[in-house]
Amino acid sequence: MKLLAMMICGLMLSACAIGPDYKRPEVIEPVQFKEAQGWRQANPSDSLARGAWWELYGDRQLNDLVVRLNASNQTVAQAEARFRQAKALVRSSRGAFYPSVDLSVGKTRASQGTGSSSASLSSSSSGIRDTLNAQLGVSWEADIWGKLRRGLEANEASAEASSADLAAMRLSQQSELVQSYLQLRVMDEQTRLLQATLDTYQRSLKMTENQYRAGVAGKDAIAQAQTQLKTTQASLIDLIWQRAQLENAIAVLIGEAPANFNLAVSKDIPALPQIPVSLPSQLLERRPDIASAERSVIAANANIGVAKAAYYPDLTLSLAGGYSSSTYEDWISLPNRFWSVGPKLAMTLFDGGQRSAEVDRTVASYDETVAKYRQTVLDGFREVENYMVQLKVLADEAVVSNEALEAARESLRLTENQYKAGLIAYLDVVTVQATALSNERTVLTLLQSRLVASVQLIAALGGGWEGQTSLAEKE
């Protein structure tokens, strides 16, 4: 009855837990983004598929590549393995709440001298005795001060942080893949542009050579035409290795050897999507790196409770029983049985300030994680603002560049007609052609920059990731 009373008392005391309860740290949170004017606000019925944000670009091949990345990317696999390790620690922490049962079976041989002093011990004969033991023991630590619960809380928060880290790593790899793919597709269009330009320059060179033979044009016109042709050929060759690098990067991202991967040329460039923008407060829930930073704060807060619980005594209830005999015969029998039961209260009276130092360390660690969380939030707001203003500026620049391109095309048409009519020299044509080609490439480069910036903005907004439920709720 006394033992039962102590167990009940321990359970009642275990309702409390030493250490501070968690409260989310305050952060500087704007009402809305500074650059949000003109953007469509996100809502539950938006076009952004939950998780599959890359589908906004409407490219089936891109979707297939991301699926392969999710299954085979080795960087993501590393993060997933770390998450499984964290979940195993949570299961281990939960196991500490239950009694531990030990079984031991062994044989010992012992000797003891018969003398009363060291001199007589060395000269006397000693007896040798064999002892056979079979013992079953049960022990249970009452979590009176909440040390075990705080430890479980810390490990659960760490596991949830690891889950968010996994999501952040997956989002980062997906973003890198989508950016590489979009750049590659724009590069395909640039290659077609240069190839078409080369064909035009080849015809111009042939026409200039005919005019030279007819005495209409000089050798300088041929040299200019050849220079223009070879310069464009060099630019086309430069695009070949740039595309190869992007293709190899995509191969590694999907877990494939570059030698075994080939991405066929396509004539289609994915369209720039309409990106819904959420409120700054929602960013705290949507970005996995911010969620990870906050859950690290939760873990650090719980570790303070673990450190403070070391000041208080530990109560352990134990029960043991078994059989002990000097011979195998009738070893397991009632006369050879033994048992023991009782509580044990243990605490450290003096440790030279180790516990105090550990509490100070955990408090300092908590302050560090709070600062890191706040900085991660600020960095998240900064990235969203940067990419939003970048897309705005690039959109305005694209309008002007398209107008310049139309003017350059018209100027080229008029100049070529004048040259065919013999009104101007070929040098004038070369200058206008170079300007037109430069404008064509500028428009494509701006499109590439806008596509890349759109991916970066989606990633900065958290992609399609949503905050996960706690491990306790899921299990």
Coordinates of C-alpha atoms in Angstrom, one line a residue:
M1 CA 0.0 0.0 0.0
K2 CA 2.9 2.4 0.8
L3 CA 4.4 1.6 -2.7
L4 CA 1.1 2.2 -4.4
A5 CA 0.6 5.5 -2.5
M6 CA 4.1 6.6 -3.6
M7 CA 3.3 5.8 -7.2
I8 CA 0.0 7.7 -7.1
C9 CA 1.8 10.7 -5.5
G10 CA 4.4 10.5 -8.3
L11 CA 1.8 10.5 -11.0
M12 CA 0.1 13.5 -9.4
L13 CA 3.3 15.4 -9.2
S14 CA 4.1 14.6 -12.8
A15 CA 1.2 16.8 -13.9
C16 CA 3.6 19.8 -13.6
A17 CA 6.7 20.4 -15.7
I18 CA 9.7 22.6 -14.8
G19 CA 10.7 25.3 -17.3
P20 CA 8.9 28.0 -19.4
D21 CA 6.0 27.2 -21.6
Y22 CA 6.5 28.1 -25.2
K23 CA 5.3 31.4 -26.7
R24 CA 6.0 32.4 -30.3
P25 CA 8.6 35.2 -30.3
E26 CA 7.4 38.5 -31.5
V27 CA 8.6 39.6 -35.0
I28 CA 8.4 42.7 -37.0
E29 CA 5.4 41.9 -39.3
P30 CA 4.1 44.4 -41.9
V31 CA 0.5 44.6 -42.7
Q32 CA 1.2 44.0 -46.4
F33 CA 4.1 43.9 -48.8
K34 CA 5.4 47.3 -50.0
E35 CA 5.4 46.1 -53.6
A36 CA 2.1 44.2 -53.4
Q37 CA 0.1 46.9 -55.3
G38 CA -1.2 45.4 -58.5
W39 CA -0.7 41.8 -57.4
R40 CA -3.5 39.3 -57.1
Q41 CA -4.0 38.2 -53.5
A42 CA -3.9 34.5 -52.8
N43 CA -7.0 32.7 -51.6
P44 CA -8.2 29.1 -51.1
S45 CA -9.5 28.9 -54.7
D46 CA -6.3 30.3 -56.4
S47 CA -4.7 28.5 -59.4
L48 CA -1.7 27.4 -57.3
A49 CA -2.0 23.7 -56.9
R50 CA -1.3 22.6 -53.3
G51 CA 2.4 21.6 -53.5
A52 CA 2.7 21.3 -57.3
W53 CA 3.4 25.0 -57.9
W54 CA 5.5 24.2 -61.0
E55 CA 2.3 23.2 -62.8
L56 CA 1.6 26.9 -63.1
Y57 CA 4.0 26.9 -66.1
G58 CA 1.8 24.4 -68.0
D59 CA 4.7 22.3 -69.3
R60 CA 4.2 18.5 -69.2
Q61 CA 7.9 17.7 -69.6
L62 CA 8.7 20.0 -66.7
N63 CA 6.1 18.3 -64.6
D64 CA 7.7 14.9 -65.4
L65 CA 11.2 16.2 -64.5
V66 CA 10.0 17.5 -61.1
V67 CA 8.3 14.1 -60.4
R68 CA 11.7 12.4 -61.1
L69 CA 13.4 14.9 -58.8
N70 CA 11.1 14.2 -55.9
A71 CA 11.8 10.5 -56.3
S72 CA 15.5 10.5 -57.0
N73 CA 17.2 13.7 -55.9
Q74 CA 20.1 12.7 -53.6
T75 CA 20.2 16.0 -51.7
V76 CA 16.6 15.6 -50.8
A77 CA 17.3 11.9 -49.9
Q78 CA 19.8 13.1 -47.4
A79 CA 17.3 15.5 -45.8
E80 CA 14.7 12.7 -45.7
A81 CA 17.1 10.4 -43.9
R82 CA 17.8 13.1 -41.3
F83 CA 14.1 13.5 -40.8
R84 CA 13.7 9.7 -40.2
Q85 CA 16.5 10.0 -37.6
A86 CA 14.6 12.8 -35.9
K87 CA 11.4 10.7 -35.8
A88 CA 13.4 7.8 -34.3
L89 CA 14.6 10.0 -31.5
V90 CA 10.9 11.0 -30.8
R91 CA 10.0 7.3 -30.5
S92 CA 12.9 6.8 -28.2
S93 CA 11.8 9.7 -26.0
R94 CA 8.3 8.3 -25.7
G95 CA 9.7 4.9 -24.7
A96 CA 11.3 6.6 -21.6
F97 CA 7.7 7.0 -20.1
Y98 CA 7.2 3.3 -19.8
P99 CA 8.8 0.8 -17.4
S100 CA 11.9 -0.9 -18.6
V101 CA 12.1 -4.7 -18.2
D102 CA 15.5 -6.5 -18.0
L103 CA 16.3 -10.2 -18.0
S104 CA 19.7 -11.5 -17.0
V105 CA 21.0 -15.0 -16.7
G106 CA 24.6 -15.7 -15.7
K107 CA 27.2 -17.7 -13.9
T108 CA 29.9 -16.2 -11.6
R109 CA 32.9 -17.8 -10.0
A110 CA 34.2 -16.1 -6.8
S111 CA 36.9 -16.7 -4.3
Q112 CA 37.4 -15.2 -0.8
G113 CA 40.4 -15.6 1.5
T114 CA 40.0 -16.9 5.1
G115 CA 42.7 -14.7 6.8
S116 CA 42.0 -11.4 8.6
S117 CA 45.0 -9.5 7.2
S118 CA 46.8 -9.1 3.9
A119 CA 49.7 -11.3 5.1
S120 CA 47.4 -14.1 6.2
L121 CA 45.3 -13.7 3.0
S122 CA 48.3 -14.4 0.8
S123 CA 49.3 -17.4 2.8
S124 CA 45.9 -18.9 3.4
S125 CA 43.9 -21.1 1.1
S126 CA 40.8 -19.7 -0.5
G127 CA 37.5 -21.3 -1.4
I128 CA 36.0 -21.1 -4.9
R129 CA 32.2 -20.8 -5.2
D130 CA 30.1 -20.9 -8.4
T131 CA 26.8 -19.0 -8.4
L132 CA 24.0 -19.3 -11.0
N133 CA 21.6 -16.3 -11.3
A134 CA 18.4 -15.8 -13.2
Q135 CA 16.8 -12.4 -12.6
L136 CA 13.9 -10.4 -14.0
G137 CA 13.9 -6.7 -13.1
V138 CA 11.4 -3.9 -13.7
S139 CA 12.2 -0.2 -13.2
W140 CA 10.2 3.0 -13.9
E141 CA 11.2 6.6 -13.5
A142 CA 8.4 8.9 -12.4
D143 CA 8.4 12.1 -14.4
I144 CA 7.7 14.2 -11.4
W145 CA 9.3 17.4 -12.6
G146 CA 8.6 17.0 -16.3
K147 CA 12.1 16.3 -17.4
L148 CA 11.0 13.4 -19.7
R149 CA 8.1 15.4 -21.1
R150 CA 10.3 18.4 -21.8
G151 CA 12.7 16.1 -23.5
L152 CA 9.9 14.6 -25.6
E153 CA 8.7 18.2 -26.4
A154 CA 12.2 19.1 -27.6
N155 CA 12.6 16.1 -29.7
E156 CA 9.2 16.5 -31.3
A157 CA 9.9 20.1 -32.1
S158 CA 13.3 19.1 -33.6
A159 CA 11.6 16.4 -35.7
E160 CA 9.1 18.9 -37.0
A161 CA 12.0 21.3 -37.7
S162 CA 13.6 18.5 -39.6
S163 CA 10.4 17.9 -41.5
A164 CA 10.4 21.6 -42.5
D165 CA 14.0 21.4 -43.4
L166 CA 13.2 18.5 -45.7
A167 CA 10.4 20.6 -47.3
A168 CA 12.8 23.6 -47.7
M169 CA 15.4 21.4 -49.3
R170 CA 12.9 19.9 -51.7
L171 CA 11.6 23.4 -52.6
S172 CA 15.1 24.6 -53.2
Q173 CA 15.9 21.7 -55.5
Q174 CA 12.6 22.1 -57.3
S175 CA 13.2 25.8 -57.8
E176 CA 16.7 25.1 -59.2
L177 CA 15.3 22.5 -61.6
V178 CA 12.5 24.8 -62.8
Q179 CA 14.9 27.7 -63.3
S180 CA 17.4 25.6 -65.2
Y181 CA 14.6 24.2 -67.4
L182 CA 13.1 27.6 -68.2
Q183 CA 16.5 29.0 -69.1
L184 CA 17.2 26.1 -71.3
R185 CA 14.0 26.6 -73.2
V186 CA 14.7 30.3 -73.8
M187 CA 18.2 29.3 -74.9
D188 CA 16.6 27.0 -77.5
E189 CA 14.7 30.0 -78.8
Q190 CA 17.9 32.0 -78.9
T191 CA 19.6 29.2 -80.8
R192 CA 16.7 29.3 -83.4
L193 CA 17.1 33.0 -83.6
L194 CA 20.8 32.9 -84.3
Q195 CA 20.4 30.1 -86.8
A196 CA 17.8 32.1 -88.7
T197 CA 20.0 35.1 -88.5
L198 CA 22.9 33.1 -89.8
D199 CA 20.9 32.1 -92.8
T200 CA 20.0 35.7 -93.5
Y201 CA 23.7 36.7 -93.2
Q202 CA 24.7 33.9 -95.5
R203 CA 22.3 35.2 -98.2
S204 CA 23.6 38.7 -97.6
L205 CA 27.2 37.5 -98.0
K206 CA 26.3 35.7 -101.3
M207 CA 24.5 38.8 -102.6
T208 CA 27.5 41.0 -101.7
E209 CA 29.9 38.6 -103.5
N210 CA 27.7 38.7 -106.6
Q211 CA 27.7 42.5 -106.4
Y212 CA 31.4 42.5 -106.1
R213 CA 31.8 40.4 -109.1
A214 CA 29.5 42.7 -111.0
G215 CA 31.6 45.7 -109.9
V216 CA 28.8 47.2 -107.8
A217 CA 30.3 46.5 -104.3
G218 CA 33.8 46.7 -103.0
K219 CA 35.9 44.1 -101.1
D220 CA 35.2 46.0 -97.9
A221 CA 31.5 45.0 -98.2
I222 CA 32.5 41.3 -98.4
A223 CA 34.8 41.6 -95.4
Q224 CA 32.0 43.2 -93.4
A225 CA 29.5 40.5 -94.4
Q226 CA 32.0 37.8 -93.5
T227 CA 32.8 39.4 -90.1
Q228 CA 29.2 39.6 -89.3
L229 CA 28.6 36.0 -90.3
K230 CA 31.5 34.6 -88.3
T231 CA 30.7 36.7 -85.2
T232 CA 27.2 35.3 -85.1
Q233 CA 28.5 31.7 -85.6
A234 CA 30.7 32.2 -82.6
S235 CA 27.7 33.3 -80.5
L236 CA 25.8 30.2 -81.7
I237 CA 28.7 28.0 -80.6
D238 CA 28.8 29.7 -77.2
L239 CA 25.1 28.8 -76.7
I240 CA 25.9 25.1 -77.2
W241 CA 28.1 24.7 -74.1
Q242 CA 25.7 26.9 -72.1
R243 CA 22.8 24.6 -72.9
A244 CA 24.9 21.6 -72.2
Q245 CA 25.7 22.9 -68.7
L246 CA 22.0 23.5 -68.0
E247 CA 21.1 20.0 -69.3
N248 CA 23.8 18.4 -67.1
A249 CA 22.5 20.4 -64.1
I250 CA 19.0 19.1 -64.6
A251 CA 20.4 15.5 -65.0
V252 CA 22.1 15.7 -61.6
L253 CA 19.0 17.2 -60.0
I254 CA 16.8 14.3 -61.0
G255 CA 19.5 11.8 -59.9
E256 CA 20.7 10.8 -63.3
A257 CA 24.2 10.7 -64.8
P258 CA 24.6 13.5 -67.4
A259 CA 25.9 11.0 -69.9
N260 CA 22.6 9.1 -69.7
F261 CA 20.4 12.1 -70.0
N262 CA 19.3 14.1 -73.0
L263 CA 16.7 16.9 -73.2
A264 CA 15.4 17.3 -76.8
V265 CA 15.0 20.8 -78.2
S266 CA 11.6 22.3 -78.0
K267 CA 9.9 25.1 -79.8
D268 CA 7.7 26.1 -76.9
I269 CA 8.6 28.4 -74.1
P270 CA 6.4 28.1 -71.0
A271 CA 4.2 31.2 -70.4
L272 CA 4.9 33.6 -67.5
P273 CA 2.2 32.7 -64.9
Q274 CA 0.0 34.9 -62.8
I275 CA 1.4 34.5 -59.3
P276 CA -1.0 35.0 -56.3
V277 CA 0.7 36.8 -53.4
S278 CA -0.3 36.0 -49.8
L279 CA -0.2 38.3 -46.8
P280 CA 3.0 38.7 -44.8
S281 CA 1.4 36.9 -41.9
Q282 CA 0.7 33.9 -44.1
L283 CA 4.3 33.8 -45.1
L284 CA 5.2 32.7 -41.6
E285 CA 3.2 29.6 -42.1
R286 CA 3.9 28.9 -45.8
R287 CA 7.7 29.1 -45.8
P288 CA 9.3 25.9 -44.6
D289 CA 12.6 27.6 -43.5
I290 CA 10.7 30.0 -41.3
A291 CA 8.7 27.1 -39.8
S292 CA 11.9 25.2 -39.2
A293 CA 13.4 28.2 -37.4
E294 CA 10.4 28.5 -35.2
R295 CA 10.3 24.9 -34.3
S296 CA 14.0 25.1 -33.3
V297 CA 12.9 27.8 -30.9
I298 CA 10.3 25.4 -29.4
A299 CA 13.0 22.7 -29.0
A300 CA 15.4 25.2 -27.3
N301 CA 12.7 26.4 -25.0
A302 CA 11.9 22.8 -23.9
N303 CA 15.6 22.1 -23.3
I304 CA 15.6 24.9 -20.7
G305 CA 13.0 22.8 -18.7
V306 CA 15.2 19.7 -19.1
A307 CA 18.2 21.6 -17.7
K308 CA 16.2 23.0 -14.8
A309 CA 14.7 19.6 -13.9
A310 CA 18.3 18.5 -13.0
Y311 CA 18.0 20.5 -9.8
Y312 CA 15.3 18.2 -8.5
P313 CA 15.5 14.6 -7.3
D314 CA 14.7 11.6 -9.5
L315 CA 12.2 9.0 -8.2
T316 CA 12.7 5.5 -9.6
L317 CA 10.5 2.5 -8.6
S318 CA 12.1 -0.9 -9.1
L319 CA 11.1 -4.5 -8.8
A320 CA 13.4 -7.4 -9.2
G321 CA 13.1 -11.2 -8.6
G322 CA 14.7 -14.4 -9.7
Y323 CA 16.6 -17.5 -8.7
S324 CA 20.1 -18.0 -7.4
S325 CA 21.9 -21.3 -6.8
S326 CA 25.4 -22.8 -6.7
T327 CA 24.4 -25.8 -8.9
Y328 CA 22.3 -26.4 -12.0
E329 CA 20.3 -29.0 -10.1
D330 CA 17.1 -27.5 -8.7
W331 CA 18.3 -24.1 -9.8
I332 CA 14.8 -22.9 -10.7
S333 CA 13.0 -23.8 -7.5
L334 CA 11.2 -22.1 -4.7
P335 CA 14.0 -22.4 -2.1
N336 CA 16.4 -20.6 -4.4
R337 CA 14.1 -17.7 -5.2
F338 CA 14.8 -14.1 -4.2
W339 CA 13.1 -10.7 -4.8
S340 CA 13.4 -7.0 -4.0
V341 CA 11.1 -4.0 -4.4
G342 CA 11.3 -0.4 -3.4
P343 CA 11.6 3.2 -4.5
K344 CA 14.8 5.2 -4.9
L345 CA 15.1 8.9 -4.6
A346 CA 18.4 10.4 -5.9
M347 CA 19.6 13.9 -6.4
T348 CA 23.0 15.6 -6.9
L349 CA 23.9 17.8 -3.9
F350 CA 27.1 19.4 -5.3
D351 CA 28.4 19.4 -8.9
G352 CA 30.7 22.4 -9.0
G353 CA 28.1 24.6 -10.8
Q354 CA 27.6 22.2 -13.7
R355 CA 23.8 22.3 -13.6
S356 CA 23.8 26.1 -13.3
A357 CA 26.1 26.3 -16.3
E358 CA 23.9 24.0 -18.3
V359 CA 20.8 26.1 -17.6
D360 CA 22.7 29.2 -18.7
R361 CA 23.8 27.4 -21.8
T362 CA 20.3 26.4 -22.7
V363 CA 19.0 29.9 -22.1
A364 CA 21.7 31.3 -24.4
S365 CA 20.9 28.7 -27.0
Y366 CA 17.2 29.7 -26.8
D367 CA 18.1 33.4 -27.3
E368 CA 20.2 32.4 -30.3
T369 CA 17.4 30.4 -31.9
V370 CA 15.0 33.3 -31.3
A371 CA 17.4 35.7 -33.1
K372 CA 17.8 33.3 -35.9
Y373 CA 14.0 32.9 -36.3
R374 CA 13.5 36.7 -36.4
Q375 CA 16.3 37.0 -38.9
T376 CA 14.8 34.3 -41.1
V377 CA 11.5 36.1 -41.1
L378 CA 13.1 39.4 -42.1
D379 CA 15.0 37.6 -44.8
G380 CA 11.8 36.1 -46.1
F381 CA 10.1 39.5 -46.3
R382 CA 13.1 40.9 -48.0
E383 CA 13.2 38.2 -50.7
V384 CA 9.5 38.6 -51.5
E385 CA 9.8 42.3 -51.8
N386 CA 12.9 42.0 -54.0
Y387 CA 11.4 39.5 -56.4
M388 CA 8.1 41.4 -56.6
V389 CA 9.9 44.7 -57.5
Q390 CA 12.2 42.8 -59.9
L391 CA 9.2 41.3 -61.8
K392 CA 7.6 44.7 -61.9
V393 CA 10.7 46.4 -63.3
L394 CA 11.3 43.6 -65.8
A395 CA 7.7 43.8 -67.0
D396 CA 8.1 47.5 -67.7
E397 CA 11.5 47.0 -69.3
A398 CA 10.0 44.2 -71.5
V399 CA 7.3 46.6 -72.8
V400 CA 10.0 49.2 -73.8
S401 CA 12.2 46.5 -75.3
N402 CA 9.4 45.1 -77.4
E403 CA 8.7 48.6 -78.8
A404 CA 12.5 49.0 -79.5
L405 CA 12.4 45.6 -81.3
E406 CA 9.5 46.6 -83.5
A407 CA 11.3 49.8 -84.4
A408 CA 14.5 47.9 -85.2
R409 CA 12.7 45.4 -87.4
E410 CA 11.1 48.2 -89.4
S411 CA 14.5 50.0 -89.6
L412 CA 16.1 46.8 -90.9
R413 CA 13.4 46.3 -93.5
L414 CA 13.8 49.9 -94.9
T415 CA 17.6 49.7 -94.8
E416 CA 17.7 46.4 -96.7
N417 CA 15.4 47.8 -99.4
Q418 CA 17.6 50.9 -99.7
Y419 CA 20.7 48.6 -100.0
K420 CA 19.1 46.5 -102.7
A421 CA 18.3 49.6 -104.6
G422 CA 21.9 50.7 -104.4
L423 CA 21.1 53.8 -102.3
I424 CA 23.4 53.0 -99.3
A425 CA 26.6 51.1 -98.6
Y426 CA 26.6 47.6 -96.9
L427 CA 28.1 49.1 -93.8
D428 CA 24.8 50.8 -93.1
V429 CA 23.0 47.5 -93.4
V430 CA 25.5 45.7 -91.1
T431 CA 24.9 48.3 -88.4
V432 CA 21.2 48.1 -88.5
Q433 CA 21.3 44.3 -88.6
A434 CA 23.5 44.2 -85.5
T435 CA 21.1 46.5 -83.8
A436 CA 18.1 44.4 -84.7
L437 CA 19.8 41.1 -83.6
S438 CA 20.8 42.8 -80.3
N439 CA 17.2 43.8 -79.7
E440 CA 15.9 40.3 -80.5
R441 CA 18.3 38.8 -78.0
T442 CA 17.5 41.4 -75.4
V443 CA 13.8 40.6 -75.5
L444 CA 14.6 36.9 -75.1
T445 CA 17.0 37.6 -72.2
L446 CA 14.4 39.7 -70.5
L447 CA 11.9 36.9 -70.9
Q448 CA 14.4 34.5 -69.3
S449 CA 15.0 36.9 -66.4
R450 CA 11.2 37.2 -65.8
L451 CA 10.7 33.5 -65.9
V452 CA 13.5 32.9 -63.4
A453 CA 12.3 35.7 -61.2
S454 CA 8.8 34.3 -61.2
V455 CA 10.2 30.9 -59.9
Q456 CA 12.2 32.7 -57.2
L457 CA 9.1 34.6 -56.1
I458 CA 7.1 31.5 -55.8
A459 CA 9.8 29.8 -53.8
A460 CA 10.1 32.9 -51.6
L461 CA 6.4 32.7 -50.9
G462 CA 6.9 29.1 -49.8
G463 CA 5.9 27.3 -53.0
G464 CA 2.9 25.1 -52.4
W465 CA 4.1 24.0 -48.9
E466 CA 1.8 24.3 -45.9
G467 CA 2.6 24.0 -42.3
Q468 CA 2.5 20.4 -41.1
T469 CA 0.5 19.1 -38.1
S470 CA 2.5 18.0 -35.1
L471 CA 3.9 14.5 -34.9
A472 CA 1.6 13.8 -31.9
E473 CA -1.5 14.8 -34.0
K474 CA -0.3 12.7 -37.0
E475 CA 0.3 9.6 -34.8

